[in-house]
Amino acid sequence: MKQSLRTLIEAHNEKARGPLQSDYAHLGEQLARRGVDIDAVRQRVAAFGLAIPSWGVGTGGTRFARFPGAGEPRHVFDKIQDCAVVHQLTGATPSVSLHIPWDKCSDWSELRQTAHAQGLSFDAINSNTFSDQPGQAHSYKFGSLSHTDAATRAQAVEHNVECIEIGRLLGSKALTVWVGDGSNFPGQSHFRRAFERYLDSSRQIYAELPGDWRMFLEHKIAEPAFYSTVIQDWGSSFLAASTLGPKAQCLVDLGHHAPNVNIEMIVSRLIGAGKLAGFHFNDSKYGDDDLDAGSVSPYRLFLVFNELVAAAHEQVNGFDPAYMLDQSHNVTDPIESLMSSAVQVQRSYAQALLVDRGALDAAQEANDALAATQLLQRAFQTDVDPILQRVRVDAGRAVDPVVAYRASAYRQRMAQDRPAILSSGGGIV
Amino acid sequence: MKQSLRTLIEAHNEKARGPLQSDYAHLGEQLARRGVDIDAVRQRVAAFGLAIPSWGVGTGGTRFARFPGAGEPRHVFDKIQDCAVVHQLTGATPSVSLHIPWDKCSDWSELRQTAHAQGLSFDAINSNTFSDQPGQAHSYKFGSLSHTDAATRAQAVEHNVECIEIGRLLGSKALTVWVGDGSNFPGQSHFRRAFERYLDSSRQIYAELPGDWRMFLEHKIAEPAFYSTVIQDWGSSFLAASTLGPKAQCLVDLGHHAPNVNIEMIVSRLIGAGKLAGFHFNDSKYGDDDLDAGSVSPYRLFLVFNELVAAAHEQVNGFDPAYMLDQSHNVTDPIESLMSSAVQVQRSYAQALLVDRGALDAAQEANDALAATQLLQRAFQTDVDPILQRVRVDAGRAVDPVVAYRASAYRQRMAQDRPAILSSGGGIV
Amino acid sequence: MKQSLRTLIEAHNEKARGPLQSDYAHLGEQLARRGVDIDAVRQRVAAFGLAIPSWGVGTGGTRFARFPGAGEPRHVFDKIQDCAVVHQLTGATPSVSLHIPWDKCSDWSELRQTAHAQGLSFDAINSNTFSDQPGQAHSYKFGSLSHTDAATRAQAVEHNVECIEIGRLLGSKALTVWVGDGSNFPGQSHFRRAFERYLDSSRQIYAELPGDWRMFLEHKIAEPAFYSTVIQDWGSSFLAASTLGPKAQCLVDLGHHAPNVNIEMIVSRLIGAGKLAGFHFNDSKYGDDDLDAGSVSPYRLFLVFNELVAAAHEQVNGFDPAYMLDQSHNVTDPIESLMSSAVQVQRSYAQALLVDRGALDAAQEANDALAATQLLQRAFQTDVDPILQRVRVDAGRAVDPVVAYRASAYRQRMAQDRPAILSSGGGIV
Amino acid sequence: MKQSLRTLIEAHNEKARGPLQSDYAHLGEQLARRGVDIDAVRQRVAAFGLAIPSWGVGTGGTRFARFPGAGEPRHVFDKIQDCAVVHQLTGATPSVSLHIPWDKCSDWSELRQTAHAQGLSFDAINSNTFSDQPGQAHSYKFGSLSHTDAATRAQAVEHNVECIEIGRLLGSKALTVWVGDGSNFPGQSHFRRAFERYLDSSRQIYAELPGDWRMFLEHKIAEPAFYSTVIQDWGSSFLAASTLGPKAQCLVDLGHHAPNVNIEMIVSRLIGAGKLAGFHFNDSKYGDDDLDAGSVSPYRLFLVFNELVAAAHEQVNGFDPAYMLDQSHNVTDPIESLMSSAVQVQRSYAQALLVDRGALDAAQEANDALAATQLLQRAFQTDVDPILQRVRVDAGRAVDPVVAYRASAYRQRMAQDRPAILSSGGGIV
């Protein structure tokens, strides 16, 4: 398959070569007029990569229903295969983020080799204490790391430690901890005590981190708990991360905030405090909708990257965020959504690289709000597709990943190779 | 069991008789000072009933997980049995609202008789075109009544017509239609055309309504569709109901609105336009959280009832709303939640009956905002428990339904009688 | 001044001519590859115009403070002068929308001639019953068109009729009615009666509309009333407009909705129902922030225009919206904000014109969500600046209006010519 | 006047004595059944006091208009007189919180004596760097403590230091700092640098705090800045307070958060971190509406007090919050609103004191969500008016403050004594 895909990509790219050359050249001219070296931008984009969540290659769902797609992956090896396709076509997703126990397998070494053979490495590993597994001694119905029962907490801690072990075998360097702990009724939970229990449990996990690992704390305002959550916002996440120590940092999922909240400001605060772990990219209109990154609010995604590029530009101490997609693909082919989302994230990065930092500093200093915002708009309004396409073509990826993917009939083959096994019940995302 | 429950209730109530007498007498005095006849209020509360959704007696869940409870109902007869317990202990829930196909059974006549024998009748019947059923010809992945494909729409129409048939057999007088139709991406759906298709399909269902039936249209801002929904708010619901005809009305689920929206105002608008179908009561803090009615925003529930009592007081033409609970009980015993929620709804109704309408009219007319709001507060702050308790005791129900229920050990018995069959996957609510 | 401005523009444009020619040619090539005729797009953009609100040329403020700028307009003739500058530099704003009584003057004929001489006509006229004027008989503290007091309502009706009279003298063809009526406390207002009074008053105004006029009803969720408003959303607006008659339509101000609400869906519903009056363009992050159009959510603005272009494309019956900016310029030079906002609106229009309607129809019909959304993204991501610049240059306007404006030193001259008279109290917007 | 008010109160109370005795006795019985000693609750309520903001006795407004009331205070001495009336009638508001420069006067010693003579002391003093004062050297249009210009920052620091000086003269023990600093456009402000500047300025103010003073940092999501604010949420406030030192704490204004945010959780986090400064009580439905405390969401207010009572019950180290009302009275007599709001706050406190802490702990420990929430509901649903009334009557205050106030005709007298001087422009709150 891989050979045939490569051949297909070459043919696909061949047709686009002429227009791309012309577009890239003209964009280069335009950027040069603005004092920007297009090749320097291209090189930075080429060096950028983000992780795919292993669960993202399956069709997602809601509590109401899940409508499975054809050829869904049946186990972690299938997932790796799908992730490889995304990377082969886009070149933007060189790593995979696993979720335990969903991705458990009997031979981690084989998994690692399989992934490496496809050019994939392993990003942060994710624990799961928000659902019960068959045979589990204690239920997480009423919480995990913050549960009132010590044995349940111990079980949750142990699971996280196991995740670290697995991650170590795979080459991961971080553990991402998101818990569903919270409450559905006023009074159900003692907020301060629950937080203290969360901290106690987290300290035990933190103590098990290898020296070069980080622990990513993920906050979320609601769902699955609908009255309160134990790490409800970046404030609680920051408080926890500060208490735990320097290896603990705060992970920002774009869909985990209250309506209207200025997320780029949160990103900036975490950068300033040296506590930005990284991102779960997605988009949302109502809540944790887990829509494709940049599909609803592309300017917001750009503004987040504007903070990131500024931090890198200013060489903020310790700035080293991790990038991951975290989406639920309910109505699209997950591979297509992942590819187009990865490209959207790249696009935002490329656009943010175009911002004239010197001019922006000057406008900010002079309180010239209009000039400042126009500098951002100018960057955002630039059609950077020629840059993204060149990066892909240079690396042997597809000019238009979705078009090439459809031409490959990969999904149709998988529909035959992988008999459906997943239920159509409520989807887990 | 029923006999033993009755005996248990009597013993339970016996102990409370003295305090209740004293409390009721004192509240009667207080209300008399305010010109309110406590017995008249009591009688109106006694005449009030609301429907239980059949799915409400099972443990709910989220897309992340469902944590089943013990002794969950396995089929519609078990559900009726649970609903009967709720009604036997509270006297507030004389009807059940079924959901097809979840509640399908082989003998509707037997079901009707079983329910009647427990003192239960059947409220509005609910169709389901938001999930696929095994063996279904066309998938609802991309919509149902508004689907682009005519055959899928026809199938959805036919399902609704079948629901009418079933409801007719059971004595229902209304069909509630909520669809998951919508989109997850800008551009995915042609808004105007989708709405027209929805109307076309709905017209066909409407045409099949028996003469004394109503069709309840339920709007919802989001979920399971996360960019747009076809009936996203009361405006679209009203537009559809007006187009369909007088039997079509708008159902208000308290959790289906955008943040900050003034729901009691919407209720008032629908009353004024003669289009208020009724309610799905629940509470929410973030979205369609389906929390217990009145558990987060009890004053909002009261303000809704203030509109209802005012409309009845002013004898608004055609005012005849249906009342139903619609909640997801994820962390409580569903029977306990249903009982306490039913009592909360009764409480709001009783409190709204205490509002001095004449004084309120005068304050409103004089723009005496403070006096007006204090009149509402005075009613809301009244502890009407003695009234609710007397209503229950008079009807042979439990003074404290939850206490009596726990004493009955009903759940423990069911845990033995009903082996678990439901998965712990994402919950459907 | 005008001559000097023209000279300045010519010099300014001269320098940009080369790059523009190259950019336009290359964009033309790119669009041709996508089957789009750039010149056809350009012509449609050239024919597009939007109105400036007369109050928009003054510095806005909040309830906390207003920080006046230099050279603010002192009266309606100054405002016309500023509006003329905006139009002269952008060519995008050929009309002005007045606000009565703020813009009252002693000679309407002179005003009309002055405006016409500058190439400006008069768009919808706005009444004001949300603040009291010196010497006014009845206060609007507790409402205007929906006030409980008949004399106050009559006064508000009369004011609106006077606005129609003035508008007639100026050549306006529509009256925009936004009222601050509502309540700050539960119970303060009888929702149904207040709405009926609003309708009664509005009927009287409606009756005075000349045959070729329209009446624009503007809804708003909150502010200045903070518990309820009488026309709180498009549903109430639609109900009122339907009751009043065909000349009454619903005006959409982008900042007047609850959080998360899908505004493009509302636009679509109003188009479908033949009730879309038009727009007050601005942007917002938290509430009615009145920020510059497209400055926070440019994709949302594009999605609104996507609905408008689709409606025009499909020749929806009676589709004829009015376009106006309505912003509060608190920290920028109002002229600069108006110019850049007008260009942003043009940009969204131009981008929406690039959407491949046929392909979109096909993708929607096939439920190919990814392809559909990519078609919108492709249009939105196109840098249409060369088209907008060509439209301006062709019409003798400035390639870069803000740069040309700054070069003109207009504001500095006004700072000398117009001594400050406005207070720094809370700003009225 | 004071003598006559005392006489009036006595006559007013006399009529209510019988019913109150009966009601208090019966409530005492009810509470005794629940194991609560009514007298102990009464004593704690009697010891509770909250501050009135001096600006609260004037009629508030919005950016659209201010509709002045009759007899508004003309200067700080008039304000003290009005505050004294509130306290004389309710006994709940023994202190006043001043706002500089609005409350500047020529003789602070006289002001202090005047207040003391009325039984009033001075709570936290508030600085104002969100509006410009006549003759001010540097404008706050673009910020104050975080301004890019050092001289402007120095001026803002100096103003705060002056506030400390004034507060020292008056007996205040805290400085409340709320700034309007922020931005209206993406890009306008460099988030990290602005925060650093804010910290630098705040450090200088902090350094000037007397040993027994605290510095209260007030966060706010938006308004007057509508894209970003420098202290946008409790996370930034906490970060700033932690950086500054132990005297700096975080003040919670109930209306300053994003929609849906769980405020009681924030309160709990700040308590746990030893950083809760205190409160600005008010209520809101849409944004910073500054409505009367408890008028829209009384249960939320109760839930906040549930956290406070729990913290006191558990003797959390350093727990010592300050309580203040902060409301905008746009449509009511400010004195009436302040009185009824103070009583609402007392009510929430009294209700929270009724929660059975032992039973709640047990229910929480057992994850008995329903029992836990019912314990809160039981407390909230209790009509504690007899307790509040007894507290007032015992202290020589009015059983019903609003009724007594209206009977006193105080407002009518003030309307004569105080000729209107305030404009009807946008209101400052």
PDB file of C-alpha atoms in Angstrom, chain D residues 49-58 79-80 82-88 90 92-99 103 120-124 126 323-327 329 334-335 338-339 342:
ATOM      1  CA  GLY D  49     -22.557  43.220  58.555  1.00  0.00           C
ATOM      2  CA  LEU D  50     -21.784  44.328  55.055  1.00  0.00           C
ATOM      3  CA  ALA D  51     -20.532  47.527  53.535  1.00  0.00           C
ATOM      4  CA  ILE D  52     -22.420  49.846  51.254  1.00  0.00           C
ATOM      5  CA  PRO D  53     -20.589  51.415  48.332  1.00  0.00           C
ATOM      6  CA  SER D  54     -20.966  55.163  48.519  1.00  0.00           C
ATOM      7  CA  TRP D  55     -21.815  55.286  44.813  1.00  0.00           C
ATOM      8  CA  GLY D  56     -24.680  52.880  45.406  1.00  0.00           C
ATOM      9  CA  VAL D  57     -26.926  55.538  46.896  1.00  0.00           C
ATOM     10  CA  GLY D  58     -27.053  57.428  43.614  1.00  0.00           C
ATOM     11  CA  LYS D  79     -24.188  59.844  50.629  1.00  0.00           C
ATOM     12  CA  ILE D  80     -23.303  59.178  54.242  1.00  0.00           C
ATOM     13  CA  ASP D  82     -28.381  57.992  52.846  1.00  0.00           C
ATOM     14  CA  CYS D  83     -26.165  55.145  53.981  1.00  0.00           C
ATOM     15  CA  ALA D  84     -27.157  55.924  57.537  1.00  0.00           C
ATOM     16  CA  VAL D  85     -30.822  55.532  56.636  1.00  0.00           C
ATOM     17  CA  VAL D  86     -30.099  52.116  55.155  1.00  0.00           C
ATOM     18  CA  HIS D  87     -28.308  51.067  58.296  1.00  0.00           C
ATOM     19  CA  GLN D  88     -30.860  52.592  60.647  1.00  0.00           C
ATOM     20  CA  THR D  90     -31.830  47.336  58.462  1.00  0.00           C
ATOM     21  CA  ALA D  92     -27.138  45.195  58.349  1.00  0.00           C
ATOM     22  CA  THR D  93     -24.799  47.775  56.841  1.00  0.00           C
ATOM     23  CA  PRO D  94     -22.506  49.261  59.455  1.00  0.00           C
ATOM     24  CA  SER D  95     -19.869  50.462  57.044  1.00  0.00           C
ATOM     25  CA  VAL D  96     -19.356  52.437  53.890  1.00  0.00           C
ATOM     26  CA  SER D  97     -16.889  51.923  51.077  1.00  0.00           C
ATOM     27  CA  LEU D  98     -15.683  55.128  49.473  1.00  0.00           C
ATOM     28  CA  HIS D  99     -14.604  55.755  45.913  1.00  0.00           C
ATOM     29  CA  ASP D 103     -15.966  61.065  47.333  1.00  0.00           C
ATOM     30  CA  LEU D 120     -21.002  54.000  60.322  1.00  0.00           C
ATOM     31  CA  SER D 121     -17.364  53.092  59.810  1.00  0.00           C
ATOM     32  CA  PHE D 122     -15.293  52.907  56.659  1.00  0.00           C
ATOM     33  CA  ASP D 123     -14.623  49.715  54.797  1.00  0.00           C
ATOM     34  CA  ALA D 124     -12.183  49.192  51.932  1.00  0.00           C
ATOM     35  CA  ASN D 126     -11.654  52.174  46.141  1.00  0.00           C
ATOM     36  CA  TYR D 323     -18.517  41.851  52.355  1.00  0.00           C
ATOM     37  CA  MET D 324     -19.783  44.699  50.236  1.00  0.00           C
ATOM     38  CA  LEU D 325     -22.703  45.399  47.963  1.00  0.00           C
ATOM     39  CA  ASP D 326     -21.848  46.703  44.518  1.00  0.00           C
ATOM     40  CA  GLN D 327     -24.939  47.371  42.477  1.00  0.00           C
ATOM     41  CA  HIS D 329     -29.827  50.968  40.868  1.00  0.00           C
ATOM     42  CA  PRO D 334     -31.288  53.194  45.622  1.00  0.00           C
ATOM     43  CA  ILE D 335     -32.013  53.184  49.345  1.00  0.00           C
ATOM     44  CA  LEU D 338     -29.706  48.599  49.152  1.00  0.00           C
ATOM     45  CA  MET D 339     -31.959  47.674  52.044  1.00  0.00           C
ATOM     46  CA  ALA D 342     -28.651  43.678  52.334  1.00  0.00           C
TER      47      ALA D 342
END
